[in-house]
PDB file of C-alpha atoms in Angstrom:
ATOM      1  CA  MET A   1     -20.266  16.293  18.960  1.00 57.00           C
ATOM      2  CA  GLY A   2     -19.179  13.888  16.503  1.00 72.00           C
ATOM      3  CA  SER A   3     -16.085  13.612  14.892  1.00 84.00           C
ATOM      4  CA  LYS A   4     -14.835  15.878  12.359  1.00 84.00           C
ATOM      5  CA  TRP A   5     -15.728  13.803   9.233  1.00 85.00           C
ATOM      6  CA  GLU A   6     -19.161  13.292  11.035  1.00 86.00           C
ATOM      7  CA  ASP A   7     -19.916  17.050  11.418  1.00 85.00           C
ATOM      8  CA  PHE A   8     -18.629  17.654   8.204  1.00 84.00           C
ATOM      9  CA  ILE A   9     -21.506  15.528   6.736  1.00 83.00           C
ATOM     10  CA  ASP A  10     -24.234  16.914   8.778  1.00 84.00           C
ATOM     11  CA  ASN A  11     -23.181  20.608   7.984  1.00 82.00           C
ATOM     12  CA  LEU A  12     -23.323  20.124   4.138  1.00 79.00           C
ATOM     13  CA  ARG A  13     -26.155  22.022   2.973  1.00 72.00           C
ATOM     14  CA  ASP A  14     -28.481  19.762   1.295  1.00 74.00           C
ATOM     15  CA  GLU A  15     -32.070  21.558   0.290  1.00 70.00           C
ATOM     16  CA  ALA A  16     -32.685  18.991  -1.913  1.00 68.00           C
ATOM     17  CA  GLY A  17     -32.797  16.283   0.644  1.00 71.00           C
ATOM     18  CA  LYS A  18     -30.654  14.262  -1.521  1.00 71.00           C
ATOM     19  CA  LEU A  19     -28.262  13.053   0.962  1.00 72.00           C
ATOM     20  CA  ALA A  20     -29.315  10.719   3.125  1.00 79.00           C
ATOM     21  CA  LYS A  21     -26.740  11.421   6.319  1.00 81.00           C
ATOM     22  CA  ASP A  22     -27.335   9.331   8.652  1.00 83.00           C
ATOM     23  CA  GLU A  23     -27.142   5.829   6.306  1.00 83.00           C
ATOM     24  CA  LEU A  24     -24.036   7.384   5.009  1.00 83.00           C
ATOM     25  CA  LYS A  25     -22.467   7.550   8.321  1.00 85.00           C
ATOM     26  CA  ASP A  26     -23.830   4.080   9.145  1.00 86.00           C
ATOM     27  CA  LEU A  27     -22.440   3.074   6.264  1.00 86.00           C
ATOM     28  CA  ILE A  28     -18.846   4.044   7.194  1.00 88.00           C
ATOM     29  CA  LYS A  29     -19.020   2.951  10.854  1.00 88.00           C
ATOM     30  CA  THR A  30     -20.799  -0.421  10.284  1.00 88.00           C
ATOM     31  CA  ALA A  31     -17.823  -0.588   7.355  1.00 90.00           C
ATOM     32  CA  LYS A  32     -15.113   0.019  10.241  1.00 89.00           C
ATOM     33  CA  ASP A  33     -16.624  -2.557  12.406  1.00 88.00           C
ATOM     34  CA  ASP A  34     -16.926  -4.753   9.845  1.00 89.00           C
ATOM     35  CA  SER A  35     -15.093  -8.346  10.672  1.00 87.00           C
ATOM     36  CA  GLU A  36     -13.592  -8.928   7.139  1.00 89.00           C
ATOM     37  CA  ASP A  37     -10.172  -6.709   7.061  1.00 93.00           C
ATOM     38  CA  PHE A  38     -10.948  -5.613   3.713  1.00 96.00           C
ATOM     39  CA  ILE A  39     -13.878  -4.276   4.496  1.00 93.00           C
ATOM     40  CA  LYS A  40     -12.873  -2.719   7.689  1.00 94.00           C
ATOM     41  CA  GLU A  41      -9.984  -1.233   5.810  1.00 95.00           C
ATOM     42  CA  GLN A  42     -12.250   0.429   3.331  1.00 96.00           C
ATOM     43  CA  GLY A  43     -14.355   2.053   6.081  1.00 94.00           C
ATOM     44  CA  GLN A  44     -11.239   3.476   7.679  1.00 95.00           C
ATOM     45  CA  LYS A  45     -10.480   5.145   4.097  1.00 96.00           C
ATOM     46  CA  LEU A  46     -13.261   6.482   3.810  1.00 94.00           C
ATOM     47  CA  GLU A  47     -13.388   8.052   7.036  1.00 93.00           C
ATOM     48  CA  ILE A  48      -9.500   9.676   6.220  1.00 96.00           C
ATOM     49  CA  TYR A  49     -10.917  11.091   3.140  1.00 96.00           C
ATOM     50  CA  LEU A  50     -13.885  12.779   4.690  1.00 94.00           C
ATOM     51  CA  THR A  51     -11.422  14.152   7.706  1.00 94.00           C
ATOM     52  CA  GLN A  52      -9.067  15.300   4.618  1.00 96.00           C
ATOM     53  CA  LEU A  53     -12.118  17.241   2.381  1.00 94.00           C
ATOM     54  CA  ALA A  54     -13.137  18.397   5.698  1.00 92.00           C
ATOM     55  CA  SER A  55     -10.018  19.917   6.762  1.00 94.00           C
ATOM     56  CA  GLY A  56      -8.921  21.214   2.964  1.00 95.00           C
ATOM     57  CA  GLN A  57      -6.271  18.932   2.431  1.00 96.00           C
ATOM     58  CA  ILE A  58      -7.887  17.418  -0.735  1.00 96.00           C
ATOM     59  CA  THR A  59     -10.330  18.472  -3.236  1.00 96.00           C
ATOM     60  CA  LYS A  60     -13.724  17.573  -4.075  1.00 93.00           C
ATOM     61  CA  ASN A  61     -12.448  16.049  -7.323  1.00 95.00           C
ATOM     62  CA  GLN A  62      -9.999  14.307  -5.507  1.00 97.00           C
ATOM     63  CA  PHE A  63     -12.611  12.753  -2.615  1.00 95.00           C
ATOM     64  CA  GLU A  64     -14.606  11.493  -5.669  1.00 95.00           C
ATOM     65  CA  GLY A  65     -11.820   9.596  -7.613  1.00 96.00           C
ATOM     66  CA  TYR A  66     -10.905   8.008  -3.828  1.00 97.00           C
ATOM     67  CA  VAL A  67     -14.292   6.505  -3.785  1.00 95.00           C
ATOM     68  CA  LEU A  68     -14.387   5.135  -7.407  1.00 96.00           C
ATOM     69  CA  ASP A  69     -10.884   3.352  -6.720  1.00 97.00           C
ATOM     70  CA  ILE A  70     -12.867   1.862  -3.616  1.00 96.00           C
ATOM     71  CA  LYS A  71     -15.625   0.776  -5.540  1.00 96.00           C
ATOM     72  CA  GLU A  72     -13.070  -0.553  -8.166  1.00 97.00           C
ATOM     73  CA  LEU A  73     -10.664  -2.351  -5.189  1.00 97.00           C
ATOM     74  CA  THR A  74     -13.924  -3.716  -3.888  1.00 96.00           C
ATOM     75  CA  GLU A  75     -15.261  -5.198  -7.052  1.00 97.00           C
ATOM     76  CA  MET A  76     -11.507  -6.254  -7.511  1.00 98.00           C
ATOM     77  CA  LYS A  77     -11.840  -8.037  -4.042  1.00 97.00           C
ATOM     78  CA  ALA A  78     -15.323  -9.896  -5.287  1.00 97.00           C
ATOM     79  CA  LEU A  79     -13.515 -11.212  -8.220  1.00 97.00           C
ATOM     80  CA  GLN A  80     -10.709 -12.779  -5.677  1.00 97.00           C
ATOM     81  CA  MET A  81     -13.337 -14.704  -3.648  1.00 96.00           C
ATOM     82  CA  SER A  82     -14.651 -16.097  -6.586  1.00 96.00           C
ATOM     83  CA  VAL A  83     -11.496 -17.441  -7.751  1.00 97.00           C
ATOM     84  CA  ALA A  84     -10.837 -18.755  -4.078  1.00 96.00           C
ATOM     85  CA  ALA A  85     -13.980 -20.660  -4.067  1.00 96.00           C
ATOM     86  CA  LYS A  86     -13.742 -21.773  -7.297  1.00 95.00           C
ATOM     87  CA  ALA A  87     -10.100 -22.909  -6.933  1.00 95.00           C
ATOM     88  CA  SER A  88     -11.311 -25.259  -3.624  1.00 95.00           C
ATOM     89  CA  ALA A  89     -13.667 -26.627  -5.616  1.00 94.00           C
ATOM     90  CA  GLN A  90     -11.329 -27.582  -7.958  1.00 92.00           C
ATOM     91  CA  ARG A  91      -8.984 -29.254  -5.527  1.00 92.00           C
ATOM     92  CA  MET A  92     -12.195 -31.537  -4.607  1.00 91.00           C
ATOM     93  CA  VAL A  93     -12.854 -32.427  -7.823  1.00 90.00           C
ATOM     94  CA  ASN A  94      -8.971 -33.112  -8.696  1.00 87.00           C
ATOM     95  CA  GLY A  95      -8.962 -35.184  -5.267  1.00 84.00           C
ATOM     96  CA  ILE A  96     -11.947 -37.300  -5.944  1.00 86.00           C
ATOM     97  CA  THR A  97     -10.715 -37.865  -9.502  1.00 84.00           C
ATOM     98  CA  ASP A  98      -7.360 -38.641  -8.668  1.00 81.00           C
ATOM     99  CA  LEU A  99      -7.568 -40.154  -5.151  1.00 77.00           C
ATOM    100  CA  ILE A 100     -11.307 -41.860  -5.305  1.00 77.00           C
ATOM    101  CA  ILE A 101     -12.029 -42.713  -8.749  1.00 78.00           C
ATOM    102  CA  ASP A 102      -8.337 -43.470  -9.699  1.00 77.00           C
ATOM    103  CA  GLY A 103      -7.267 -44.531  -6.531  1.00 76.00           C
ATOM    104  CA  LEU A 104      -9.548 -46.273  -4.239  1.00 74.00           C
ATOM    105  CA  LEU A 105     -12.272 -47.545  -6.572  1.00 76.00           C
ATOM    106  CA  MET A 106      -9.365 -49.486  -8.316  1.00 75.00           C
ATOM    107  CA  LEU A 107      -8.964 -51.371  -5.434  1.00 77.00           C
ATOM    108  CA  ILE A 108     -12.284 -52.011  -4.389  1.00 76.00           C
TER     109      ILE A 108
ATOM    110  CA  MET B   1     -41.418 -59.324  -9.900  1.00 49.00           C
ATOM    111  CA  GLY B   2     -43.657 -56.280  -9.538  1.00 51.00           C
ATOM    112  CA  GLY B   3     -42.545 -52.801  -9.554  1.00 52.00           C
ATOM    113  CA  LYS B   4     -42.506 -51.909  -5.851  1.00 60.00           C
ATOM    114  CA  SER B   5     -40.761 -55.167  -4.766  1.00 62.00           C
ATOM    115  CA  MET B   6     -38.301 -54.491  -7.582  1.00 55.00           C
ATOM    116  CA  ARG B   7     -37.645 -51.322  -6.033  1.00 58.00           C
ATOM    117  CA  LYS B   8     -36.953 -53.019  -2.650  1.00 60.00           C
ATOM    118  CA  TYR B   9     -35.342 -55.546  -4.244  1.00 54.00           C
ATOM    119  CA  LEU B  10     -32.828 -53.275  -5.365  1.00 51.00           C
ATOM    120  CA  ILE B  11     -32.728 -50.800  -2.732  1.00 55.00           C
ATOM    121  CA  ARG B  12     -32.406 -53.625   0.160  1.00 60.00           C
ATOM    122  CA  ASP B  13     -30.085 -56.174  -1.377  1.00 58.00           C
ATOM    123  CA  ASN B  14     -28.406 -54.172  -3.890  1.00 57.00           C
ATOM    124  CA  VAL B  15     -27.458 -50.901  -2.172  1.00 57.00           C
ATOM    125  CA  PRO B  16     -23.716 -51.042  -2.033  1.00 68.00           C
ATOM    126  CA  LYS B  17     -24.121 -51.287  -5.516  1.00 68.00           C
ATOM    127  CA  VAL B  18     -26.833 -48.754  -6.205  1.00 65.00           C
ATOM    128  CA  ILE B  19     -25.178 -46.092  -3.966  1.00 69.00           C
ATOM    129  CA  LEU B  20     -21.825 -46.567  -6.279  1.00 65.00           C
ATOM    130  CA  LEU B  21     -23.353 -46.331  -9.255  1.00 65.00           C
ATOM    131  CA  ASN B  22     -25.081 -42.902  -8.005  1.00 66.00           C
ATOM    132  CA  HIS B  23     -21.704 -41.900  -6.642  1.00 64.00           C
ATOM    133  CA  LEU B  24     -19.703 -42.553 -10.039  1.00 64.00           C
ATOM    134  CA  LEU B  25     -22.366 -40.406 -12.122  1.00 61.00           C
ATOM    135  CA  LEU B  26     -21.919 -37.723  -9.556  1.00 59.00           C
ATOM    136  CA  LEU B  27     -18.222 -37.751  -9.836  1.00 58.00           C
ATOM    137  CA  TRP B  28     -18.594 -37.861 -13.530  1.00 60.00           C
ATOM    138  CA  PHE B  29     -20.933 -35.324 -13.320  1.00 55.00           C
ATOM    139  CA  ILE B  30     -18.735 -33.439 -11.311  1.00 54.00           C
ATOM    140  CA  SER B  31     -15.433 -34.107 -13.623  1.00 55.00           C
ATOM    141  CA  ALA B  32     -17.466 -32.322 -16.418  1.00 53.00           C
ATOM    142  CA  CYS B  33     -18.104 -29.369 -14.539  1.00 50.00           C
ATOM    143  CA  ALA B  34     -14.552 -29.038 -13.689  1.00 49.00           C
ATOM    144  CA  TYR B  35     -13.221 -29.408 -17.277  1.00 51.00           C
ATOM    145  CA  VAL B  36     -16.008 -26.842 -18.459  1.00 49.00           C
ATOM    146  CA  GLY B  37     -16.182 -24.334 -15.482  1.00 61.00           C
ATOM    147  CA  PHE B  38     -13.562 -23.906 -13.449  1.00 86.00           C
ATOM    148  CA  ILE B  39     -10.398 -21.280 -13.247  1.00 95.00           C
ATOM    149  CA  THR B  40      -7.231 -21.420 -15.331  1.00 97.00           C
ATOM    150  CA  TYR B  41      -4.171 -22.948 -13.053  1.00 96.00           C
ATOM    151  CA  TYR B  42      -1.630 -20.764 -11.210  1.00 97.00           C
ATOM    152  CA  ASP B  43       0.452 -18.805 -13.826  1.00 98.00           C
ATOM    153  CA  PRO B  44       4.212 -17.776 -12.770  1.00 98.00           C
ATOM    154  CA  ILE B  45       4.534 -15.526 -15.844  1.00 98.00           C
ATOM    155  CA  THR B  46       1.483 -13.852 -14.307  1.00 98.00           C
ATOM    156  CA  TYR B  47       2.744 -13.468 -11.005  1.00 98.00           C
ATOM    157  CA  LYS B  48       5.963 -11.946 -12.279  1.00 98.00           C
ATOM    158  CA  SER B  49       4.595  -9.663 -14.475  1.00 98.00           C
ATOM    159  CA  LEU B  50       1.840  -8.284 -11.564  1.00 98.00           C
ATOM    160  CA  THR B  51       4.985  -7.875  -8.825  1.00 98.00           C
ATOM    161  CA  ASP B  52       7.234  -6.165 -11.304  1.00 98.00           C
ATOM    162  CA  LEU B  53       5.182  -4.016 -12.507  1.00 98.00           C
ATOM    163  CA  LYS B  54       3.984  -2.680  -9.411  1.00 98.00           C
ATOM    164  CA  PRO B  55       7.323  -0.696  -8.344  1.00 98.00           C
ATOM    165  CA  GLU B  56       7.159   0.943 -11.887  1.00 98.00           C
ATOM    166  CA  VAL B  57       3.877   2.351 -11.002  1.00 98.00           C
ATOM    167  CA  MET B  58       4.762   3.426  -7.498  1.00 98.00           C
ATOM    168  CA  ALA B  59       7.882   5.045  -8.944  1.00 97.00           C
ATOM    169  CA  LEU B  60       5.948   6.798 -11.670  1.00 98.00           C
ATOM    170  CA  TYR B  61       3.319   8.069  -9.319  1.00 98.00           C
ATOM    171  CA  GLY B  62       6.305   9.300  -7.083  1.00 97.00           C
ATOM    172  CA  THR B  63       7.489  11.628  -9.791  1.00 97.00           C
ATOM    173  CA  PHE B  64       3.887  13.205  -9.836  1.00 97.00           C
ATOM    174  CA  THR B  65       4.564  15.168  -7.303  1.00 97.00           C
ATOM    175  CA  THR B  66       7.483  17.483  -9.652  1.00 95.00           C
ATOM    176  CA  ASP B  67       6.260  19.668 -12.164  1.00 90.00           C
ATOM    177  CA  SER B  68       7.178  17.599 -15.245  1.00 93.00           C
ATOM    178  CA  VAL B  69       5.604  14.590 -16.514  1.00 94.00           C
ATOM    179  CA  ASP B  70       7.610  12.128 -18.190  1.00 95.00           C
ATOM    180  CA  ALA B  71       5.165  10.912 -20.688  1.00 97.00           C
ATOM    181  CA  SER B  72       7.007   8.105 -22.024  1.00 97.00           C
ATOM    182  CA  GLN B  73       6.921   6.409 -19.027  1.00 97.00           C
ATOM    183  CA  ILE B  74       3.685   6.747 -18.448  1.00 98.00           C
ATOM    184  CA  ALA B  75       3.243   5.413 -22.229  1.00 98.00           C
ATOM    185  CA  ALA B  76       5.154   2.721 -21.134  1.00 98.00           C
ATOM    186  CA  THR B  77       3.521   1.659 -18.154  1.00 98.00           C
ATOM    187  CA  ARG B  78       0.319   1.929 -19.900  1.00 98.00           C
ATOM    188  CA  LEU B  79       1.766  -0.685 -22.789  1.00 98.00           C
ATOM    189  CA  LYS B  80       2.649  -3.177 -20.208  1.00 98.00           C
ATOM    190  CA  LEU B  81      -0.487  -2.850 -18.499  1.00 98.00           C
ATOM    191  CA  ALA B  82      -1.988  -3.434 -21.934  1.00 98.00           C
ATOM    192  CA  GLN B  83       0.328  -6.718 -22.905  1.00 98.00           C
ATOM    193  CA  ILE B  84      -0.809  -8.257 -19.678  1.00 98.00           C
ATOM    194  CA  TYR B  85      -4.120  -7.873 -20.311  1.00 98.00           C
ATOM    195  CA  GLU B  86      -4.097  -9.294 -23.815  1.00 98.00           C
ATOM    196  CA  TYR B  87      -2.015 -12.235 -22.278  1.00 98.00           C
ATOM    197  CA  GLU B  88      -4.771 -13.159 -19.663  1.00 98.00           C
ATOM    198  CA  LYS B  89      -7.562 -12.616 -21.974  1.00 98.00           C
ATOM    199  CA  GLY B  90      -6.281 -14.577 -24.224  1.00 98.00           C
ATOM    200  CA  LYS B  91      -6.195 -17.762 -21.153  1.00 97.00           C
ATOM    201  CA  GLY B  92     -10.483 -17.404 -21.935  1.00 97.00           C
ATOM    202  CA  GLU B  93     -13.377 -17.065 -19.815  1.00 96.00           C
ATOM    203  CA  LYS B  94     -11.732 -19.872 -17.316  1.00 96.00           C
ATOM    204  CA  ASN B  95      -9.452 -16.553 -16.735  1.00 98.00           C
ATOM    205  CA  ARG B  96     -12.086 -13.906 -16.529  1.00 98.00           C
ATOM    206  CA  GLU B  97     -11.511 -13.224 -12.935  1.00 98.00           C
ATOM    207  CA  THR B  98      -7.993 -11.980 -13.365  1.00 98.00           C
ATOM    208  CA  TYR B  99      -8.313 -10.715 -16.847  1.00 98.00           C
ATOM    209  CA  GLU B 100     -11.547  -7.867 -15.377  1.00 98.00           C
ATOM    210  CA  GLN B 101      -9.222  -7.217 -12.357  1.00 98.00           C
ATOM    211  CA  ILE B 102      -6.471  -6.179 -14.857  1.00 98.00           C
ATOM    212  CA  LYS B 103      -9.032  -3.927 -16.601  1.00 98.00           C
ATOM    213  CA  LYS B 104      -9.826  -2.429 -13.115  1.00 98.00           C
ATOM    214  CA  ILE B 105      -6.560  -1.754 -12.496  1.00 98.00           C
ATOM    215  CA  GLN B 106      -5.970   0.018 -15.910  1.00 98.00           C
ATOM    216  CA  ALA B 107      -8.991   1.976 -15.191  1.00 98.00           C
ATOM    217  CA  MET B 108      -7.770   3.548 -11.626  1.00 98.00           C
ATOM    218  CA  PHE B 109      -4.372   3.928 -13.264  1.00 98.00           C
ATOM    219  CA  GLU B 110      -5.985   5.996 -16.164  1.00 98.00           C
ATOM    220  CA  ARG B 111      -8.089   7.938 -13.976  1.00 98.00           C
ATOM    221  CA  HIS B 112      -4.941   8.389 -11.549  1.00 98.00           C
ATOM    222  CA  VAL B 113      -2.881   9.497 -14.637  1.00 98.00           C
ATOM    223  CA  SER B 114      -5.282  11.844 -16.002  1.00 98.00           C
ATOM    224  CA  ASP B 115      -6.031  13.399 -13.217  1.00 97.00           C
ATOM    225  CA  ARG B 116      -2.342  14.168 -12.662  1.00 98.00           C
ATOM    226  CA  LEU B 117      -2.162  15.855 -16.107  1.00 97.00           C
ATOM    227  CA  THR B 118      -5.412  18.333 -16.170  1.00 96.00           C
ATOM    228  CA  THR B 119      -4.939  19.221 -12.655  1.00 96.00           C
ATOM    229  CA  GLY B 120      -1.307  19.451 -11.893  1.00 96.00           C
ATOM    230  CA  ARG B 121       1.508  18.119  -9.305  1.00 96.00           C
ATOM    231  CA  TRP B 122       0.147  16.381  -6.498  1.00 98.00           C
ATOM    232  CA  THR B 123       0.536  17.023  -2.814  1.00 97.00           C
ATOM    233  CA  THR B 124       1.788  14.435  -0.752  1.00 97.00           C
ATOM    234  CA  THR B 125      -1.373  13.462   1.070  1.00 98.00           C
ATOM    235  CA  HIS B 126      -3.044  12.737  -2.858  1.00 98.00           C
ATOM    236  CA  LEU B 127       0.472  10.726  -3.876  1.00 98.00           C
ATOM    237  CA  ASN B 128      -0.157   9.055  -1.174  1.00 98.00           C
ATOM    238  CA  ASN B 129      -3.512   8.006  -1.092  1.00 98.00           C
ATOM    239  CA  GLN B 130      -3.127   7.476  -4.939  1.00 98.00           C
ATOM    240  CA  LYS B 131      -0.233   5.170  -4.173  1.00 98.00           C
ATOM    241  CA  GLN B 132      -2.176   3.169  -1.356  1.00 98.00           C
ATOM    242  CA  ASN B 133      -4.802   2.180  -3.752  1.00 98.00           C
ATOM    243  CA  ILE B 134      -3.452   1.396  -6.813  1.00 98.00           C
ATOM    244  CA  ALA B 135      -0.623  -0.715  -4.642  1.00 98.00           C
ATOM    245  CA  GLU B 136      -3.544  -2.288  -3.307  1.00 98.00           C
ATOM    246  CA  ALA B 137      -5.021  -3.048  -6.761  1.00 98.00           C
ATOM    247  CA  PHE B 138      -1.707  -4.774  -7.786  1.00 98.00           C
ATOM    248  CA  ASP B 139      -1.947  -6.819  -4.267  1.00 98.00           C
ATOM    249  CA  ILE B 140      -5.429  -7.942  -4.579  1.00 98.00           C
ATOM    250  CA  ALA B 141      -4.617  -9.499  -8.600  1.00 98.00           C
ATOM    251  CA  ILE B 142      -1.382 -10.756  -7.061  1.00 98.00           C
ATOM    252  CA  LYS B 143      -3.063 -12.428  -4.144  1.00 98.00           C
ATOM    253  CA  THR B 144      -5.737 -13.964  -6.585  1.00 98.00           C
ATOM    254  CA  GLU B 145      -3.150 -15.428  -8.933  1.00 98.00           C
ATOM    255  CA  ARG B 146      -1.328 -17.070  -5.387  1.00 98.00           C
ATOM    256  CA  LEU B 147      -4.441 -18.610  -4.898  1.00 97.00           C
ATOM    257  CA  LYS B 148      -4.986 -20.438  -8.003  1.00 97.00           C
ATOM    258  CA  ASN B 149      -3.753 -24.478  -8.111  1.00 95.00           C
ATOM    259  CA  LYS B 150      -0.815 -25.907  -9.572  1.00 94.00           C
ATOM    260  CA  ASN B 151      -0.891 -27.649 -12.277  1.00 88.00           C
ATOM    261  CA  GLU B 152       0.769 -30.534 -10.971  1.00 77.00           C
TER     262      GLU B 152
END
């Protein structure tokens, strides 16, 4: 027998077969085990939200809002990673310019 | 001297000069890219704006568990977010990541406020979930600004 949130997903009526239940459960479990702290945290939050939904602590609309929040947070995180990479490259270029072009090469 | 011999001469006898020239061209190219395509430098105004606004939003959300809604406080927060967005957008494409992040904070805030206004006061569980997510959004934007290099 799975956890409360897994049972909740399994017991959802899906006559049209729209929900890939196993894939959804795997997504959450994989995220929770991810080495990247941010992804792990979002996976844990999804688990918490599903458990809250299963126990009636939150509504379906509220759950949907949280999922949109997670989507947006993940997109923000991707933007942060872009800045980190660009800042690193910028430091490299500035170092090359200041220390090598304007410094070392002038002495050679 | 034929072409092949010329190449051998250049390569064998002038290796340091050829390599130096190639490196200088590469460095010039990288510098040109730096001027055109990198990011803005760290801005203490951006950092302070975001760190000041985060607790204001937390305090506002705290009032959403009561029956009354302070529309003027919502409007004031909305205005501050809009001002931050315009300030960041004004820095141009090199600041794209930051103004896109602010836009997402705005979208999240609007969704949360709309939820409060349409569905009524929040439960403690819902408040904690909403606060956690908007706080994290601010934290990501604040940390992003701190990642930028200082213009020294």
